[in-house]
Every structure is written in structure tokens, then in C-alpha cells.
Amino acid sequence: MARDGFFTGLDIGTSSIKILVAEYINEEMNVIGVSNAKSAGVKDGIIVDIEAAATAIKKAIDQAEEKAGISIGQVNVGLPASLLQIEPTQGMIPVTNETKEITSTDVVNVVESAVTKSMNPDREVITFVPEEFIVDGFQGIRDPRGMMGTRLEMRGLLYTGPRTILHNLRKTVERAGLKLDNIVISPLAMTKSVLNEGEREFGATVIDMGGGQTTVASVKNQELQFTHIYQEGGEYVTKDISKVLRTSQATAEGLKVNYGEAYPELASSQESFQVDVIGEVEPVEVTERYLSEIISARVRHIFDQIKQNLERRHLLDLPGGIVIVGGGAILPGIVELAQEIFEVPVKLYVPNQIGIRNPAFAHVISLAEYAGNMTEVDQLAQGAVRGEIPQEQQVATVSFRSQPTTQSQTVQQPVQTNPTPVVSQAQTEASKALPDVDQEVATEEVQESRGFGKRVRGLLNSMFD
Ligand SMILES: Nc1ncnc2c1ncn2[C@@H]1O[C@H](COP(=O)(O)OP(=O)(O)OP(=O)(O)O)[C@@H](O)[C@H]1O
Ligand SMILES: [Mg+2]
């Protein structure tokens, strides 16, 4: 159920920074402002220059504020999948208040008991997604508040990221004069937003073709099964055109956008255009078909790698097929080429809201949607991760200063699952760019507990490289 209010998504992309302000009224999302500004200080999806990225974000904020007619104070920013590790986590606390009625404070405390653990000093908790609560042994509870019990347990997935990268992200947002509402795990938000309920249940894959990278996320049984980042995107297509035709990158980008076609069979061998070639006095004639062959070679290379990875994990023939988004997917013929390579149903996702009917906006929309759809329990869990005290406990602390706070009564349950670092190949790539990023190797040790561990093991075995 969506919350009423304004939610702003911030997509810090390699090619462009996108901002979207959405207003939710009675479950209905209305886009009230959007902007798309040239990116700076971002390489392979990671901030490498805080000052440059913050300046670019400020420009995008100014544009979005002007369009939305409101001032933007806080944002929900996306974090790419390549930097993540996921581990199943559980916690337990006794319910200590006299009525035995479970409160928000108990929810926060049980999340804290799940999250508090000896973590690698290079890593930090990004988010915690509660899976279920267990009250006195009764499982599968989504929101235990108001229920009676003596023992509250919970299970969920803990997402951690490299401290340096998260620090840079926070610092950049702060430098841009903004408050960070939530760091949103991009593939989680994207698959929720782009796929429908049935596709998420039966299984489908989303391919986000950006400028500097292509991100793949497969979902089945409503859960992420696999995500991976390939460090190639639309900018590589432009560079290829520039190299092969010996023309500037600006000219190459123009050719791609104006005459580009991803599927050579659909491109004309008769239609041609003039290109300014370096070292030639006269412009050179190039056919649309030849340009298409240059483009399709790169896109084919990206799709071939994705196909291999999906096949290896038995995720290629999911009933929902493949859904393509991102600015790199705007090229005509992309669906035809993808269909030929993947041999499964493929569709292009174009957002339905006025003014943003462009696949490049799918990510930023998903960030605002994710924030708008967070439940109260999700928000309490996020607060606990950030060390915030819930409202009711703040009141109790002020009113009854001499009373011990509930927090001091928390029983810290030793964590029963082994941390299971899951590192993708792209993380290793990212680590090359940033030498201080953690480079643990994936292990499959997940201690099983009441079937949950088993389920998560299945998830982790097939997720990431
Ligand atoms: N009309 C168009 N035709 C072809 N390509 C396009 C078009 N518009 C944008 N692109 C390409 O889309 C790419 C940018 O896509 P997008 O905005 O999704 O990337 P990003 O989110 O900034 O980058 P990343 O996700 O890699 O960090 C660029 O390579 C650009 O050339
Ligand atoms: Mg992107």
C-alpha cells in the first residue's frame, strides 16, 4: 500500500543524472517533475569524483524543482547491484512490556538484534528487508504490531556494501545540499516496478541498458534470483561508431541517435548519410546498413554474454521472458536483435506516465515508487539500520526519564547464520577501479534454520557471479 506524500528518486547514471518527483494520493502515483542532466564524476556506475557528481546533481535538482514547482529536500538514491553482498539474518527479543502487546519499539529492537553483528570493517549495512516475523512460534507474520506475545523473532535479508562507496554516495548527496531518504537497491526496485505480479511470480528477466553498463536482474517466486552488471553500454556503441568511421564521438552519438538501428536486416542498404571523417577533406558516404552492423556487433556481444550467464543458471526460459529498459534500448531493432539471440519473448518497457515515456526513465521511476510503497514495518527496519529511535520510544524516553528505555532491555541474540558474501564479477571490476573495495570470494555456507536457510541458500547459489 502506497503512502501519501512526495517521493523523489535520484538515479546517478554514467551518462545522465535523472530526478523524478512523484506525488502519491490515495494509492495513485502522479509524476510532478522530472529532469535529465549530463552526468559527471561517475565511472562504471560508481562515483569517482564527489565534487563533479554533486555539481551535476545540483543542476538536475534545479531543473526538477523548476518543473515540479516545489523545493526538493530529500532523495531516494539507487545503488547498483555490483556492490552488494546479501546475507540471511535473524533476531529474537523477549517482549518485555507488561501488556505483552508488541509495539514499534519491539520491531526496531528485533531488527537491531538481527542486524547487530561483527561486520567486516570495510562493509556497511545498506538496507534490511524483513521477510517474516514469528510471534511465540507462529510464523509468516508481516506486521506483528498490536499482537500479543512473549517472544518476537524475525528473519530477513541484510544487504551490505563497501563502506568507501557508500561514504562517497552519501557525501555526494550531502554536497548537493540534499538529505538521503533511502539508499534503494536498484535491481530490487527495478524488477518491482517494471514487471507485473505474474511475471515476478512465474519468472522474468529485466535488462537495463545504460550508457556505461548493462544490468541484468532475474526474478522468480517474487524474489531476485540473479543479478549481474556488464561494464558495457550505449557509450561503447558510440565509441565503436567513432572508431570505425574515424569521426568524433559527438558526431558518432548523433549518427547513432538519428540513423541508428540495432538489427541490420531492418536497416536500408540504399539510404545513406554524409560523415565528417578525420583525415578526409570531403565527407564520406555511409549507408544505414553499415552503421547498423557496427551497432549490432557491440549489442550482440553484450547479449551473448547475458545469454551465457542466464543459460548457466537455467534462467533463460522463464515464462515472463525478457524485458528491456534503459537509454541504450531506445535503438530501433533492439527487440528483434534480442529475440534472435535469446530465442525467448522479448519486450521493450516504456513507462506510461506523460512526459517520461522513455525507457531511460524506468530506473528513476522505480526508485520513487519503491520509496512510496515502503510499508511502516519497512520504514521501522530502515530506521533501526540507521540507529534511529522510533517515535513512541522517543516519547517514552522524554516522559519517563528515570525509567529504563526499552532499548536497554534488548536481548542481543547471537546471529545464527554465517555471513555469506556474494561477490559478482562486476564487483571485481569495480574493485579494480577502487582498490580499497572488499574482494571476498563467494562461499556457499549458509546455516539452515527452519527451511529459511534452505530457501536462501537456493537464492544465493544462483545469484550473482
Ligand atoms: N534516442 C536514442 N537512441 C539511441 N540511444 C540513445 C537514445 N537516447 C539515449 N541513448 C543512449 O542511452 C545511453 C544512456 O542511457 P541511460 O540514461 O539509461 O544511462 P545511465 O543510466 O546514465 O548510465 P548507466 O546506467 O550505465 O550508469 C547513452 O549511451 C545514449 O547514447
Ligand atoms: Mg542507468
mmCIF file of N, CA, C and O in Angstrom, residues 245 269-277 282-288 290:
data_model
loop_
_atom_site.group_PDB
_atom_site.id
_atom_site.type_symbol
_atom_site.label_atom_id
_atom_site.label_comp_id
_atom_site.label_asym_id
_atom_site.label_seq_id
_atom_site.Cartn_x
_atom_site.Cartn_y
_atom_site.Cartn_z
ATOM 1 N N LEU A 245 34.309 4.596 -37.981
ATOM 2 C CA LEU A 245 34.096 5.602 -39.031
ATOM 3 C C LEU A 245 35.119 6.739 -38.960
ATOM 4 O O LEU A 245 35.080 7.662 -39.764
ATOM 5 N N SER A 269 20.136 -0.584 -47.131
ATOM 6 C CA SER A 269 21.447 -0.518 -47.788
ATOM 7 C C SER A 269 21.464 0.617 -48.818
ATOM 8 O O SER A 269 22.511 0.960 -49.360
ATOM 9 N N GLN A 270 20.275 1.162 -49.101
ATOM 10 C CA GLN A 270 20.179 2.240 -50.087
ATOM 11 C C GLN A 270 20.307 3.623 -49.427
ATOM 12 O O GLN A 270 20.954 4.514 -49.945
ATOM 13 N N GLU A 271 19.657 3.752 -48.250
ATOM 14 C CA GLU A 271 19.694 5.053 -47.563
ATOM 15 C C GLU A 271 21.096 5.294 -47.011
ATOM 16 O O GLU A 271 21.692 4.401 -46.399
ATOM 17 N N SER A 272 21.617 6.518 -47.228
ATOM 18 C CA SER A 272 22.951 6.803 -46.702
ATOM 19 C C SER A 272 23.015 8.238 -46.185
ATOM 20 O O SER A 272 22.086 9.032 -46.400
ATOM 21 N N PHE A 273 24.108 8.559 -45.529
ATOM 22 C CA PHE A 273 24.289 9.907 -44.982
ATOM 23 C C PHE A 273 25.771 10.262 -45.061
ATOM 24 O O PHE A 273 26.629 9.386 -45.235
ATOM 25 N N GLN A 274 26.053 11.558 -44.926
ATOM 26 C CA GLN A 274 27.431 12.056 -45.039
ATOM 27 C C GLN A 274 28.066 12.125 -43.650
ATOM 28 O O GLN A 274 27.430 12.568 -42.703
ATOM 29 N N VAL A 275 29.319 11.682 -43.563
ATOM 30 C CA VAL A 275 30.019 11.729 -42.265
ATOM 31 C C VAL A 275 31.353 12.465 -42.431
ATOM 32 O O VAL A 275 32.117 12.172 -43.362
ATOM 33 N N ASP A 276 31.608 13.394 -41.500
ATOM 34 C CA ASP A 276 32.913 14.071 -41.496
ATOM 35 C C ASP A 276 33.943 13.116 -40.921
ATOM 36 O O ASP A 276 33.866 12.756 -39.744
ATOM 37 N N VAL A 277 34.880 12.686 -41.774
ATOM 38 C CA VAL A 277 35.876 11.700 -41.352
ATOM 39 C C VAL A 277 37.221 12.395 -41.117
ATOM 40 O O VAL A 277 37.643 13.231 -41.932
ATOM 41 N N GLU A 282 36.738 15.695 -47.881
ATOM 42 C CA GLU A 282 35.303 15.606 -48.205
ATOM 43 C C GLU A 282 34.604 14.640 -47.249
ATOM 44 O O GLU A 282 35.198 13.640 -46.844
ATOM 45 N N PRO A 283 33.338 14.921 -46.892
ATOM 46 C CA PRO A 283 32.586 13.962 -46.074
ATOM 47 C C PRO A 283 32.435 12.619 -46.804
ATOM 48 O O PRO A 283 32.392 12.586 -48.036
ATOM 49 N N VAL A 284 32.347 11.552 -46.040
ATOM 50 C CA VAL A 284 32.253 10.210 -46.630
ATOM 51 C C VAL A 284 30.809 9.716 -46.523
ATOM 52 O O VAL A 284 30.119 9.974 -45.537
ATOM 53 N N GLU A 285 30.370 8.998 -47.553
ATOM 54 C CA GLU A 285 29.006 8.463 -47.604
ATOM 55 C C GLU A 285 28.950 7.126 -46.832
ATOM 56 O O GLU A 285 29.758 6.235 -47.102
ATOM 57 N N VAL A 286 28.032 7.007 -45.895
ATOM 58 C CA VAL A 286 27.897 5.761 -45.126
ATOM 59 C C VAL A 286 26.445 5.304 -45.196
ATOM 60 O O VAL A 286 25.529 6.115 -45.036
ATOM 61 N N THR A 287 26.238 4.007 -45.441
ATOM 62 C CA THR A 287 24.846 3.519 -45.516
ATOM 63 C C THR A 287 24.326 3.203 -44.108
ATOM 64 O O THR A 287 25.096 2.900 -43.191
ATOM 65 N N GLU A 288 23.011 3.243 -43.976
ATOM 66 C CA GLU A 288 22.381 2.909 -42.686
ATOM 67 C C GLU A 288 22.708 1.468 -42.305
ATOM 68 O O GLU A 288 22.889 1.143 -41.138
ATOM 69 N N TYR A 290 25.462 -0.194 -42.950
ATOM 70 C CA TYR A 290 26.827 -0.301 -42.423
ATOM 71 C C TYR A 290 26.869 0.189 -40.970
ATOM 72 O O TYR A 290 27.457 -0.449 -40.100
#
